Amino acid sequence: MTQWRLLRGDVLVGELSEYGCDQPYFLARFTPGPGWESVRALFEAWAALRGPDPDGARFVALAKPLQDLELTLAPVDGRQPSLQLFKDCIVRINGSEARLRY
């Protein structure tokens, strides 16, 4: 399974290690890095999104600040290209668990 580095520029936000699949998501363990605290509240708020959101306004209000960070996922082995969050993939982090869709 693929291992990823979640980056904000050159700062390591955390690492994701895929371990399974729950279509359409890949399941991963998340290990925080030095840049995690600066983005943690945004990911926690997004992970807490539940219930109906008919017009998508709640989703946008929570996802837009994350998108503005221009985070990328870089594969540890370098065999795949880096992915930009909300352009090439979506990552939801909840504690030590992550769900990745690309």
mmCIF file of N, CA and C in Angstrom:
data_model
loop_
_atom_site.group_PDB
_atom_site.id
_atom_site.type_symbol
_atom_site.label_atom_id
_atom_site.label_comp_id
_atom_site.label_asym_id
_atom_site.label_seq_id
_atom_site.Cartn_x
_atom_site.Cartn_y
_atom_site.Cartn_z
ATOM 1 N N MET A 1 0.840 -1.181 0.000
ATOM 2 C CA MET A 1 0.000 0.000 0.000
ATOM 3 C C MET A 1 0.889 1.250 0.000
ATOM 4 N N THR A 2 0.336 2.320 -0.479
ATOM 5 C CA THR A 2 1.078 3.564 -0.661
ATOM 6 C C THR A 2 1.220 4.340 0.647
ATOM 7 N N GLN A 3 2.375 4.957 0.800
ATOM 8 C CA GLN A 3 2.608 5.861 1.922
ATOM 9 C C GLN A 3 2.780 7.264 1.353
ATOM 10 N N TRP A 4 2.197 8.229 2.052
ATOM 11 C CA TRP A 4 2.172 9.610 1.590
ATOM 12 C C TRP A 4 2.693 10.557 2.660
ATOM 13 N N ARG A 5 3.235 11.676 2.198
ATOM 14 C CA ARG A 5 3.564 12.810 3.072
ATOM 15 C C ARG A 5 2.591 13.928 2.735
ATOM 16 N N LEU A 6 1.906 14.430 3.746
ATOM 17 C CA LEU A 6 1.019 15.575 3.580
ATOM 18 C C LEU A 6 1.849 16.818 3.869
ATOM 19 N N LEU A 7 1.954 17.698 2.868
ATOM 20 C CA LEU A 7 2.853 18.840 2.956
ATOM 21 C C LEU A 7 2.127 20.161 2.756
ATOM 22 N N ARG A 8 2.600 21.155 3.480
ATOM 23 C CA ARG A 8 2.184 22.543 3.262
ATOM 24 C C ARG A 8 3.459 23.266 2.863
ATOM 25 N N GLY A 9 3.656 23.390 1.564
ATOM 26 C CA GLY A 9 4.943 23.868 1.061
ATOM 27 C C GLY A 9 5.986 22.804 1.366
ATOM 28 N N ASP A 10 7.009 23.191 2.108
ATOM 29 C CA ASP A 10 8.054 22.242 2.502
ATOM 30 C C ASP A 10 7.843 21.696 3.912
ATOM 31 N N VAL A 11 6.770 22.101 4.566
ATOM 32 C CA VAL A 11 6.525 21.693 5.954
ATOM 33 C C VAL A 11 5.716 20.403 5.980
ATOM 34 N N LEU A 12 6.198 19.418 6.710
ATOM 35 C CA LEU A 12 5.501 18.142 6.855
ATOM 36 C C LEU A 12 4.340 18.301 7.830
ATOM 37 N N VAL A 13 3.128 18.156 7.312
ATOM 38 C CA VAL A 13 1.928 18.209 8.143
ATOM 39 C C VAL A 13 1.703 16.844 8.791
ATOM 40 N N GLY A 14 1.970 15.785 8.052
ATOM 41 C CA GLY A 14 1.817 14.442 8.585
ATOM 42 C C GLY A 14 2.072 13.396 7.520
ATOM 43 N N GLU A 15 1.982 12.138 7.935
ATOM 44 C CA GLU A 15 2.187 11.023 7.023
ATOM 45 C C GLU A 15 0.975 10.113 7.050
ATOM 46 N N LEU A 16 0.622 9.592 5.881
ATOM 47 C CA LEU A 16 -0.489 8.669 5.747
ATOM 48 C C LEU A 16 0.033 7.342 5.214
ATOM 49 N N SER A 17 -0.370 6.260 5.859
ATOM 50 C CA SER A 17 0.009 4.921 5.423
ATOM 51 C C SER A 17 -1.261 4.149 5.113
ATOM 52 N N GLU A 18 -1.504 3.905 3.828
ATOM 53 C CA GLU A 18 -2.700 3.182 3.422
ATOM 54 C C GLU A 18 -2.652 1.754 3.962
ATOM 55 N N TYR A 19 -3.825 1.269 4.412
ATOM 56 C CA TYR A 19 -3.897 -0.118 4.905
ATOM 57 C C TYR A 19 -5.114 -0.865 4.391
ATOM 58 N N GLY A 20 -6.037 -0.181 3.741
ATOM 59 C CA GLY A 20 -7.230 -0.863 3.265
ATOM 60 C C GLY A 20 -8.050 0.025 2.360
ATOM 61 N N CYS A 21 -9.225 -0.467 2.008
ATOM 62 C CA CYS A 21 -10.083 0.242 1.080
ATOM 63 C C CYS A 21 -11.534 0.102 1.513
ATOM 64 N N ASP A 22 -12.265 1.190 1.446
ATOM 65 C CA ASP A 22 -13.703 1.229 1.666
ATOM 66 C C ASP A 22 -14.232 2.131 0.551
ATOM 67 N N GLN A 23 -14.414 1.541 -0.632
ATOM 68 C CA GLN A 23 -14.729 2.305 -1.833
ATOM 69 C C GLN A 23 -15.765 3.379 -1.585
ATOM 70 N N PRO A 24 -15.523 4.574 -2.036
ATOM 71 C CA PRO A 24 -14.460 4.998 -2.951
ATOM 72 C C PRO A 24 -13.214 5.518 -2.233
ATOM 73 N N TYR A 25 -13.052 5.216 -0.956
ATOM 74 C CA TYR A 25 -11.930 5.749 -0.175
ATOM 75 C C TYR A 25 -10.864 4.704 0.103
ATOM 76 N N PHE A 26 -9.632 5.158 0.189
ATOM 77 C CA PHE A 26 -8.540 4.355 0.726
ATOM 78 C C PHE A 26 -8.423 4.738 2.189
ATOM 79 N N LEU A 27 -8.230 3.745 3.037
ATOM 80 C CA LEU A 27 -8.099 3.967 4.474
ATOM 81 C C LEU A 27 -6.625 4.060 4.818
ATOM 82 N N ALA A 28 -6.290 4.966 5.718
ATOM 83 C CA ALA A 28 -4.879 5.168 6.065
ATOM 84 C C ALA A 28 -4.735 5.525 7.537
ATOM 85 N N ARG A 29 -3.613 5.180 8.089
ATOM 86 C CA ARG A 29 -3.230 5.630 9.420
ATOM 87 C C ARG A 29 -2.557 6.993 9.240
ATOM 88 N N PHE A 30 -2.852 7.903 10.154
ATOM 89 C CA PHE A 30 -2.271 9.238 10.083
ATOM 90 C C PHE A 30 -1.339 9.452 11.258
ATOM 91 N N THR A 31 -0.141 9.935 10.946
ATOM 92 C CA THR A 31 0.845 10.298 11.964
ATOM 93 C C THR A 31 1.154 11.779 11.798
ATOM 94 N N PRO A 32 0.852 12.595 12.813
ATOM 95 C CA PRO A 32 1.095 14.041 12.685
ATOM 96 C C PRO A 32 2.574 14.375 12.554
ATOM 97 N N GLY A 33 2.831 15.452 11.827
ATOM 98 C CA GLY A 33 4.181 15.973 11.676
ATOM 99 C C GLY A 33 4.275 17.341 12.328
ATOM 100 N N PRO A 34 5.396 18.027 12.154
ATOM 101 C CA PRO A 34 5.614 19.326 12.787
ATOM 102 C C PRO A 34 4.588 20.390 12.394
ATOM 103 N N GLY A 35 3.996 20.301 11.215
ATOM 104 C CA GLY A 35 3.046 21.305 10.767
ATOM 105 C C GLY A 35 1.597 21.003 11.108
ATOM 106 N N TRP A 36 1.339 19.910 11.826
ATOM 107 C CA TRP A 36 -0.031 19.491 12.098
ATOM 108 C C TRP A 36 -0.814 20.503 12.935
ATOM 109 N N GLU A 37 -0.223 21.018 13.978
ATOM 110 C CA GLU A 37 -0.969 21.903 14.885
ATOM 111 C C GLU A 37 -1.527 23.132 14.175
ATOM 112 N N SER A 38 -0.855 23.609 13.149
ATOM 113 C CA SER A 38 -1.327 24.811 12.454
ATOM 114 C C SER A 38 -2.566 24.553 11.591
ATOM 115 N N VAL A 39 -2.859 23.288 11.291
ATOM 116 C CA VAL A 39 -4.018 22.956 10.445
ATOM 117 C C VAL A 39 -5.021 22.039 11.142
ATOM 118 N N ARG A 40 -4.686 21.565 12.304
ATOM 119 C CA ARG A 40 -5.504 20.572 13.001
ATOM 120 C C ARG A 40 -6.959 20.994 13.184
ATOM 121 N N ALA A 41 -7.204 22.201 13.637
ATOM 122 C CA ALA A 41 -8.578 22.654 13.887
ATOM 123 C C ALA A 41 -9.418 22.623 12.612
ATOM 124 N N LEU A 42 -8.814 22.952 11.470
ATOM 125 C CA LEU A 42 -9.549 22.919 10.203
ATOM 126 C C LEU A 42 -9.937 21.491 9.830
ATOM 127 N N PHE A 43 -9.007 20.546 9.990
ATOM 128 C CA PHE A 43 -9.313 19.148 9.678
ATOM 129 C C PHE A 43 -10.333 18.572 10.660
ATOM 130 N N GLU A 44 -10.238 18.945 11.930
ATOM 131 C CA GLU A 44 -11.195 18.446 12.918
ATOM 132 C C GLU A 44 -12.601 18.961 12.638
ATOM 133 N N ALA A 45 -12.724 20.222 12.259
ATOM 134 C CA ALA A 45 -14.041 20.779 11.931
ATOM 135 C C ALA A 45 -14.629 20.083 10.717
ATOM 136 N N TRP A 46 -13.789 19.820 9.718
ATOM 137 C CA TRP A 46 -14.279 19.149 8.505
ATOM 138 C C TRP A 46 -14.674 17.708 8.799
ATOM 139 N N ALA A 47 -13.899 17.024 9.645
ATOM 140 C CA ALA A 47 -14.216 15.636 10.004
ATOM 141 C C ALA A 47 -15.534 15.553 10.771
ATOM 142 N N ALA A 48 -15.896 16.616 11.471
ATOM 143 C CA ALA A 48 -17.118 16.621 12.275
ATOM 144 C C ALA A 48 -18.372 16.905 11.447
ATOM 145 N N LEU A 49 -18.216 17.256 10.172
ATOM 146 C CA LEU A 49 -19.370 17.553 9.322
ATOM 147 C C LEU A 49 -20.242 16.318 9.179
ATOM 148 N N ARG A 50 -21.474 16.445 9.609
ATOM 149 C CA ARG A 50 -22.441 15.340 9.540
ATOM 150 C C ARG A 50 -23.793 15.895 9.128
ATOM 151 N N GLY A 51 -24.640 15.015 8.687
ATOM 152 C CA GLY A 51 -26.016 15.385 8.400
ATOM 153 C C GLY A 51 -26.207 16.026 7.045
ATOM 154 N N PRO A 52 -27.451 16.338 6.744
ATOM 155 C CA PRO A 52 -27.783 16.906 5.434
ATOM 156 C C PRO A 52 -27.103 18.253 5.201
ATOM 157 N N ASP A 53 -26.741 18.466 3.962
ATOM 158 C CA ASP A 53 -26.149 19.736 3.519
ATOM 159 C C ASP A 53 -26.651 19.971 2.098
ATOM 160 N N PRO A 54 -27.955 20.216 1.959
ATOM 161 C CA PRO A 54 -28.605 20.229 0.641
ATOM 162 C C PRO A 54 -27.943 21.122 -0.403
ATOM 163 N N ASP A 55 -27.493 22.289 -0.018
ATOM 164 C CA ASP A 55 -26.896 23.183 -1.003
ATOM 165 C C ASP A 55 -25.363 23.165 -0.969
ATOM 166 N N GLY A 56 -24.777 22.353 -0.095
ATOM 167 C CA GLY A 56 -23.321 22.241 -0.006
ATOM 168 C C GLY A 56 -22.642 23.402 0.692
ATOM 169 N N ALA A 57 -23.407 24.310 1.267
ATOM 170 C CA ALA A 57 -22.821 25.504 1.895
ATOM 171 C C ALA A 57 -21.941 25.152 3.090
ATOM 172 N N ARG A 58 -22.356 24.187 3.910
ATOM 173 C CA ARG A 58 -21.534 23.792 5.059
ATOM 174 C C ARG A 58 -20.236 23.145 4.594
ATOM 175 N N PHE A 59 -20.335 22.303 3.568
ATOM 176 C CA PHE A 59 -19.131 21.664 3.024
ATOM 177 C C PHE A 59 -18.141 22.726 2.543
ATOM 178 N N VAL A 60 -18.627 23.671 1.765
ATOM 179 C CA VAL A 60 -17.753 24.717 1.217
ATOM 180 C C VAL A 60 -17.136 25.553 2.338
ATOM 181 N N ALA A 61 -17.930 25.896 3.343
ATOM 182 C CA ALA A 61 -17.428 26.717 4.449
ATOM 183 C C ALA A 61 -16.295 26.023 5.203
ATOM 184 N N LEU A 62 -16.337 24.700 5.260
ATOM 185 C CA LEU A 62 -15.287 23.959 5.963
ATOM 186 C C LEU A 62 -14.137 23.562 5.041
ATOM 187 N N ALA A 63 -14.431 23.261 3.789
ATOM 188 C CA ALA A 63 -13.396 22.801 2.863
ATOM 189 C C ALA A 63 -12.567 23.949 2.284
ATOM 190 N N LYS A 64 -13.173 25.106 2.069
ATOM 191 C CA LYS A 64 -12.463 26.223 1.434
ATOM 192 C C LYS A 64 -11.208 26.656 2.193
ATOM 193 N N PRO A 65 -11.255 26.791 3.523
ATOM 194 C CA PRO A 65 -10.011 27.151 4.227
ATOM 195 C C PRO A 65 -8.910 26.098 4.061
ATOM 196 N N LEU A 66 -9.290 24.828 3.977
ATOM 197 C CA LEU A 66 -8.299 23.775 3.740
ATOM 198 C C LEU A 66 -7.748 23.879 2.320
ATOM 199 N N GLN A 67 -8.613 24.129 1.364
ATOM 200 C CA GLN A 67 -8.179 24.277 -0.022
ATOM 201 C C GLN A 67 -7.198 25.445 -0.154
ATOM 202 N N ASP A 68 -7.466 26.525 0.556
ATOM 203 C CA ASP A 68 -6.609 27.708 0.480
ATOM 204 C C ASP A 68 -5.193 27.467 1.006
ATOM 205 N N LEU A 69 -5.005 26.405 1.789
ATOM 206 C CA LEU A 69 -3.667 26.084 2.313
ATOM 207 C C LEU A 69 -2.751 25.501 1.241
ATOM 208 N N GLU A 70 -3.331 25.078 0.116
ATOM 209 C CA GLU A 70 -2.576 24.476 -0.983
ATOM 210 C C GLU A 70 -1.717 23.304 -0.510
ATOM 211 N N LEU A 71 -2.349 22.395 0.238
ATOM 212 C CA LEU A 71 -1.675 21.194 0.721
ATOM 213 C C LEU A 71 -1.469 20.206 -0.419
ATOM 214 N N THR A 72 -0.402 19.436 -0.331
ATOM 215 C CA THR A 72 -0.137 18.389 -1.320
ATOM 216 C C THR A 72 0.153 17.076 -0.622
ATOM 217 N N LEU A 73 -0.127 15.997 -1.350
ATOM 218 C CA LEU A 73 0.256 14.653 -0.923
ATOM 219 C C LEU A 73 1.391 14.208 -1.824
ATOM 220 N N ALA A 74 2.510 13.884 -1.243
ATOM 221 C CA ALA A 74 3.662 13.410 -2.009
ATOM 222 C C ALA A 74 3.917 11.960 -1.639
ATOM 223 N N PRO A 75 3.968 11.068 -2.623
ATOM 224 C CA PRO A 75 4.238 9.668 -2.312
ATOM 225 C C PRO A 75 5.659 9.511 -1.776
ATOM 226 N N VAL A 76 5.792 8.709 -0.730
ATOM 227 C CA VAL A 76 7.105 8.506 -0.113
ATOM 228 C C VAL A 76 8.080 7.869 -1.100
ATOM 229 N N ASP A 77 7.594 6.912 -1.910
ATOM 230 C CA ASP A 77 8.491 6.209 -2.837
ATOM 231 C C ASP A 77 8.752 6.977 -4.128
ATOM 232 N N GLY A 78 8.012 8.058 -4.375
ATOM 233 C CA GLY A 78 8.232 8.878 -5.559
ATOM 234 C C GLY A 78 7.764 8.255 -6.859
ATOM 235 N N ARG A 79 7.075 7.119 -6.810
ATOM 236 C CA ARG A 79 6.629 6.451 -8.043
ATOM 237 C C ARG A 79 5.416 7.115 -8.686
ATOM 238 N N GLN A 80 4.660 7.841 -7.908
ATOM 239 C CA GLN A 80 3.480 8.534 -8.414
ATOM 240 C C GLN A 80 3.716 10.032 -8.288
ATOM 241 N N PRO A 81 3.000 10.829 -9.067
ATOM 242 C CA PRO A 81 3.146 12.284 -8.914
ATOM 243 C C PRO A 81 2.486 12.763 -7.624
ATOM 244 N N SER A 82 2.911 13.911 -7.165
ATOM 245 C CA SER A 82 2.265 14.532 -6.001
ATOM 246 C C SER A 82 0.849 14.947 -6.385
ATOM 247 N N LEU A 83 -0.041 14.958 -5.393
ATOM 248 C CA LEU A 83 -1.434 15.307 -5.601
ATOM 249 C C LEU A 83 -1.773 16.554 -4.799
ATOM 250 N N GLN A 84 -2.512 17.475 -5.391
ATOM 251 C CA GLN A 84 -2.944 18.673 -4.693
ATOM 252 C C GLN A 84 -4.325 18.418 -4.099
ATOM 253 N N LEU A 85 -4.477 18.706 -2.795
ATOM 254 C CA LEU A 85 -5.767 18.509 -2.146
ATOM 255 C C LEU A 85 -6.831 19.384 -2.782
ATOM 256 N N PHE A 86 -7.999 18.800 -2.952
ATOM 257 C CA PHE A 86 -9.192 19.422 -3.531
ATOM 258 C C PHE A 86 -9.076 19.668 -5.027
ATOM 259 N N LYS A 87 -7.950 19.325 -5.616
ATOM 260 C CA LYS A 87 -7.833 19.350 -7.070
ATOM 261 C C LYS A 87 -7.700 17.921 -7.581
ATOM 262 N N ASP A 88 -6.770 17.177 -6.991
ATOM 263 C CA ASP A 88 -6.507 15.807 -7.422
ATOM 264 C C ASP A 88 -7.027 14.766 -6.439
ATOM 265 N N CYS A 89 -7.300 15.184 -5.207
ATOM 266 C CA CYS A 89 -7.694 14.233 -4.171
ATOM 267 C C CYS A 89 -8.393 14.953 -3.025
ATOM 268 N N ILE A 90 -8.988 14.151 -2.166
ATOM 269 C CA ILE A 90 -9.589 14.654 -0.932
ATOM 270 C C ILE A 90 -9.067 13.788 0.206
ATOM 271 N N VAL A 91 -8.705 14.423 1.297
ATOM 272 C CA VAL A 91 -8.248 13.715 2.495
ATOM 273 C C VAL A 91 -9.073 14.197 3.679
ATOM 274 N N ARG A 92 -9.626 13.251 4.415
ATOM 275 C CA ARG A 92 -10.313 13.573 5.675
ATOM 276 C C ARG A 92 -9.525 12.901 6.776
ATOM 277 N N ILE A 93 -9.163 13.666 7.782
ATOM 278 C CA ILE A 93 -8.376 13.149 8.896
ATOM 279 C C ILE A 93 -9.199 13.285 10.159
ATOM 280 N N ASN A 94 -9.294 12.187 10.896
ATOM 281 C CA ASN A 94 -10.026 12.160 12.152
ATOM 282 C C ASN A 94 -9.178 11.384 13.157
ATOM 283 N N GLY A 95 -8.448 12.127 13.982
ATOM 284 C CA GLY A 95 -7.540 11.475 14.930
ATOM 285 C C GLY A 95 -6.396 10.794 14.186
ATOM 286 N N SER A 96 -6.217 9.514 14.445
ATOM 287 C CA SER A 96 -5.133 8.772 13.795
ATOM 288 C C SER A 96 -5.587 8.058 12.533
ATOM 289 N N GLU A 97 -6.811 8.318 12.104
ATOM 290 C CA GLU A 97 -7.345 7.679 10.892
ATOM 291 C C GLU A 97 -7.560 8.718 9.797
ATOM 292 N N ALA A 98 -7.331 8.297 8.575
ATOM 293 C CA ALA A 98 -7.545 9.170 7.417
ATOM 294 C C ALA A 98 -8.273 8.396 6.325
ATOM 295 N N ARG A 99 -9.042 9.120 5.548
ATOM 296 C CA ARG A 99 -9.721 8.576 4.380
ATOM 297 C C ARG A 99 -9.266 9.407 3.192
ATOM 298 N N LEU A 100 -8.787 8.724 2.174
ATOM 299 C CA LEU A 100 -8.195 9.359 1.010
ATOM 300 C C LEU A 100 -8.932 8.928 -0.244
ATOM 301 N N ARG A 101 -9.305 9.901 -1.052
ATOM 302 C CA ARG A 101 -9.949 9.606 -2.330
ATOM 303 C C ARG A 101 -9.192 10.351 -3.419
ATOM 304 N N TYR A 102 -8.696 9.589 -4.410
ATOM 305 C CA TYR A 102 -7.993 10.203 -5.552
ATOM 306 C C TYR A 102 -8.329 9.507 -6.824
#
